Coordinates of C-alpha atoms in Angstrom, one line a residue:
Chain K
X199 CA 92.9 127.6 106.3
X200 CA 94.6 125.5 104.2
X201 CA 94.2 128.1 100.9
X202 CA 96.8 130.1 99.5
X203 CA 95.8 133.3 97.7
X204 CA 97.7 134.2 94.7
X205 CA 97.3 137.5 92.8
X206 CA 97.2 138.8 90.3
X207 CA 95.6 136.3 87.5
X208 CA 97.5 137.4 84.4
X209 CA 100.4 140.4 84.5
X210 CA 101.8 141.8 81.4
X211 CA 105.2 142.7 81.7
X212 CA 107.4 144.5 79.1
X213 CA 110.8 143.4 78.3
X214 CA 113.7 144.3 81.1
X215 CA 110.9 145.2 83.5
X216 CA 110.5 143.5 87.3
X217 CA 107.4 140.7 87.5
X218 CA 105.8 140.8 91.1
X219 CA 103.9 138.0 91.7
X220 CA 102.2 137.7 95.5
X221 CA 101.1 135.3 97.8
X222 CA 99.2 135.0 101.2
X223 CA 98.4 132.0 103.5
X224 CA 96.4 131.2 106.8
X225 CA 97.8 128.2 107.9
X226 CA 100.3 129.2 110.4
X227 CA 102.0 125.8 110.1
X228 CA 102.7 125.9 106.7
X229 CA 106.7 125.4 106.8
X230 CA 108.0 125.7 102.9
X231 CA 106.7 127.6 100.5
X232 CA 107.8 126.8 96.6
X233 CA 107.9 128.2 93.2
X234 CA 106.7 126.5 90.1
X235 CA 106.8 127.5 86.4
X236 CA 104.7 125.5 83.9
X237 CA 105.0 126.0 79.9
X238 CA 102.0 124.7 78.2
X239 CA 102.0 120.7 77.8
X240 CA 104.8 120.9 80.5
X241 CA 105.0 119.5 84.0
X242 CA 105.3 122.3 86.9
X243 CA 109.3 123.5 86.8
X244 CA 110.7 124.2 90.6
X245 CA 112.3 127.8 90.3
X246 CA 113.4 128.5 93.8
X247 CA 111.8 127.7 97.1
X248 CA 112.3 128.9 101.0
X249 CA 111.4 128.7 104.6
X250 CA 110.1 130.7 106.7
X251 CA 113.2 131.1 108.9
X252 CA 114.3 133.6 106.1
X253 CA 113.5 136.4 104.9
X254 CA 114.6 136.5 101.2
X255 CA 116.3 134.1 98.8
X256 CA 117.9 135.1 95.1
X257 CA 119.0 132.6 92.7
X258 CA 119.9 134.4 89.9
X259 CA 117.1 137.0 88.2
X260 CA 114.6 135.4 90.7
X261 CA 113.8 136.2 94.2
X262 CA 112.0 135.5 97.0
X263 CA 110.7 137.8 99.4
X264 CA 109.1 136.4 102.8
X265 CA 107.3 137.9 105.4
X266 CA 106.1 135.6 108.2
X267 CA 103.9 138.6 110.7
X268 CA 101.8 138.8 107.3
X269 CA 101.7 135.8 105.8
X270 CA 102.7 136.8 102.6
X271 CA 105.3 135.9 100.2
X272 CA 106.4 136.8 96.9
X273 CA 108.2 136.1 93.4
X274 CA 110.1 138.6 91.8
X275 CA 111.5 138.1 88.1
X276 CA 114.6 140.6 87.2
X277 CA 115.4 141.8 84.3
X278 CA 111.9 139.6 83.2
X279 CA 112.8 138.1 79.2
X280 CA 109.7 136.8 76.5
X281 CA 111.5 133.4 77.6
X282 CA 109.7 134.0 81.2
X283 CA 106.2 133.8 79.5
X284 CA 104.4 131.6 81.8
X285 CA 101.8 130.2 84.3
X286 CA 103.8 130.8 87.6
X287 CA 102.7 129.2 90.9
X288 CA 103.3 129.4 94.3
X289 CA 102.5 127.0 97.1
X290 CA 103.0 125.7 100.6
X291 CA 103.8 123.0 102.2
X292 CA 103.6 121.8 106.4
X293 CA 106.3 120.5 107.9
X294 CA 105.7 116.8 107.6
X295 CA 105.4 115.5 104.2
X296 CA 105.2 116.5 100.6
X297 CA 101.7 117.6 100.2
X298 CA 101.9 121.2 98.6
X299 CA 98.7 123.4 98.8
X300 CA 98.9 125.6 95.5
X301 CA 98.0 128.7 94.5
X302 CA 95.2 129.4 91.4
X303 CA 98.2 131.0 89.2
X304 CA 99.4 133.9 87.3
X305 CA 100.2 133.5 83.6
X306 CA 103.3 136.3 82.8
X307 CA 103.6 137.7 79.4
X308 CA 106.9 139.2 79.2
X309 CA 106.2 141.8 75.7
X310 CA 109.1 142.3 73.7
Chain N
X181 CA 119.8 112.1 85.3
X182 CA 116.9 111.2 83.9
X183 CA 113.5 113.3 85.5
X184 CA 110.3 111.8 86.3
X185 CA 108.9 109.7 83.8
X186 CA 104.7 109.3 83.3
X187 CA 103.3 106.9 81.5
X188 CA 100.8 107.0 79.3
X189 CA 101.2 110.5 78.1
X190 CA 97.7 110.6 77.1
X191 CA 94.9 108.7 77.8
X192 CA 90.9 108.7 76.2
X193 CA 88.7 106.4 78.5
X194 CA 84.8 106.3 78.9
X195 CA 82.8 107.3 81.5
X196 CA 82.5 104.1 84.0
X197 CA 85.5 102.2 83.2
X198 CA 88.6 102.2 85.3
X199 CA 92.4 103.4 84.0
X200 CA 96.0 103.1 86.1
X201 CA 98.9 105.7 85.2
X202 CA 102.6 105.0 86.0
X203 CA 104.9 106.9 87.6
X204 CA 109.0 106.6 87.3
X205 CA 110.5 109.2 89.9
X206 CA 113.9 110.3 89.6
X207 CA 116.5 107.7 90.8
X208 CA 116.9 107.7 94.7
X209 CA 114.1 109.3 95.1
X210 CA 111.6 107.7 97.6
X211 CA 108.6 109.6 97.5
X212 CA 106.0 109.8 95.2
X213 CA 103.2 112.4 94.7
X214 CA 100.3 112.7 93.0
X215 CA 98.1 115.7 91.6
X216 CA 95.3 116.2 89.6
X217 CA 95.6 119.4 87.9
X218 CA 91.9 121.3 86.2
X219 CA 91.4 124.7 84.7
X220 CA 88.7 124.8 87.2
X221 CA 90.1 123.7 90.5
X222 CA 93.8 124.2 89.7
X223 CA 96.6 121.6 91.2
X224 CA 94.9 119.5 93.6
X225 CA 97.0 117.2 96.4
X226 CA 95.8 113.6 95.9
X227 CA 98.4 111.4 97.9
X228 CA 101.6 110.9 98.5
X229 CA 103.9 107.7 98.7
X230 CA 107.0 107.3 100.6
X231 CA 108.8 103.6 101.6
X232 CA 105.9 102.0 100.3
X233 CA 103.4 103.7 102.6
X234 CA 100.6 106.2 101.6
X235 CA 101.5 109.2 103.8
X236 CA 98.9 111.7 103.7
X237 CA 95.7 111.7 101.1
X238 CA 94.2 114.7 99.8
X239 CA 90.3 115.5 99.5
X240 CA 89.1 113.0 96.8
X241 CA 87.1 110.1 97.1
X242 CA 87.9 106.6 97.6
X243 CA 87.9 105.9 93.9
X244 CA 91.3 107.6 93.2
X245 CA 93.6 105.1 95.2
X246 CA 97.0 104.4 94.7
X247 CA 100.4 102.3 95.2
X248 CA 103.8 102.3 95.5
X249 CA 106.4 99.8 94.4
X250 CA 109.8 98.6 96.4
X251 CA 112.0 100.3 93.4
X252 CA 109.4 103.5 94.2
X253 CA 108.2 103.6 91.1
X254 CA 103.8 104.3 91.8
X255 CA 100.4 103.8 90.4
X256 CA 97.5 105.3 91.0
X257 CA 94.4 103.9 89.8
X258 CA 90.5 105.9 88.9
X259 CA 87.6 103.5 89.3
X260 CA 84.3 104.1 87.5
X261 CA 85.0 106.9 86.0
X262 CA 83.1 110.2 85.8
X263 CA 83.4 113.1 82.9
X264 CA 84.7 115.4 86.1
X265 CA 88.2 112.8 86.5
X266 CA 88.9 114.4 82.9
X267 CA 92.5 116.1 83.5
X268 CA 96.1 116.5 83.5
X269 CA 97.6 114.2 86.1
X270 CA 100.7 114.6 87.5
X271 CA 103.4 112.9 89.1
X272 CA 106.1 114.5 91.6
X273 CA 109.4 112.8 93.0
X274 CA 111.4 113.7 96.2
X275 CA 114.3 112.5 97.9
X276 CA 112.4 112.1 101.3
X277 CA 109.0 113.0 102.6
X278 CA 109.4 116.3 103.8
X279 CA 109.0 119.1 103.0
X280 CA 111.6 118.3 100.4
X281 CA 111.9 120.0 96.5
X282 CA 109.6 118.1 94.5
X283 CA 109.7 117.3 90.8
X284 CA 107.1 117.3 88.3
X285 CA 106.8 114.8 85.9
X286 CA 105.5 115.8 82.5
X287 CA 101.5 114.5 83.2
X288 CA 99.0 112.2 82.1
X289 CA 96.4 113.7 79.8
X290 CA 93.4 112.1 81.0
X291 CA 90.0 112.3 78.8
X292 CA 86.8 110.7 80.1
X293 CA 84.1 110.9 77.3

């Protein structure tokens, strides 16, 4: 109950194509649900985060798509750039306090 | 401003003795979280700190423990350590305990020979 599923493990991407990254969770309390990017040697970066009274949230070439009857939510990288080559994770969060319940990961290579 | 700060960046200790890593979170923020991250089991929740108080404790046992200070900056301690503890430890700041954004420090290399 308190695992979030992340798929796929490793997506190759060419240059100027979409990235889809998804996510699925049990835990019907989980409140927040966040976004990191980690480079190698690098602490997780937050890249864009939402709740589930939403349904989608852009900031800039990334977006978040969130569907709350299926427990499912998902990244989406526009435009996707070598730059973007990364471990991506998503995670989740209840509504009182900071723990954050991960994801295993998906490491994007962006081909140019 | 200046982001989370860890310190030591990297760490070699041997199996039985004890080590304590620093955490600096951002300034203003008040809670502090800690995560052990593993190519096997991923990023792991081990506690968090806000106001001094340890708010919620993730699935490890009692010899990760931890502490945070009045200016918020934390510690967490590892006591007789095993070859398993060898990781990347990291440290997250946030305005408020939450859910609130959370920052990632840059880690702790941790190696237990």
């Amino acid at each position: 109950q308190q695992q979030v599923k992340q798929s796929p493990q490793s997506l190759i991407v060419q240059k100027g194509g979409i990235s889809i990254i998804n996510c699925a969770y049990e835990n019907t309390a989980f409140d927040y649900f966040p976004w990191y990017q980690q480079f190698p040697g690098k602490g997780p970066a937050l890249l864009i985060a939402i709740r589930p009274d939403v349904s989608e949230k852009k900031e800039g070439r990334f977006t978040i798509s969130f569907n709350k009857s299926a427990k499912q939510f998902s990244l989406h990288i526009m435009d996707s750039q070598p730059g973007d080559s990364a471990t991506y994770f998503c995670a989740a969060s209840m509504e009182y306090g900071n723990k954050l319940v991960f994801g295993a990961g998906t490491i994007l290579r962006v081909k140019s | 401003k200046a982001g989370v700060t860890q310190t030591p960046r990297y760490l070699i200790k041997t199996r039985g003795q004890q080590v304590t890593l620093s955490c600096s979170p951002i300034s203003g923020h008040r809670s502090v979280s800690w995560y052990q991250q593993t190519p096997g089991q991923g990023l792991q929740f081990l506690f968090e700190y806000f106001s001094e108080t340890q708010r919620n404790k993730g699935n490890f046992p009692g010899r990760f423990s931890g502490r945070q200070f009045s200016n918020s900056r934390s510690e967490m301690n590892v006591s007789t350590l095993e070859l398993g503890d060898s990781a990347l430890y990291l440290c997250a700041s946030s305005l408020y305990t939450g859910p609130y954004e959370q920052y990632f420090g840059p880690g702790t290399r941790l190696t237990v020979t």
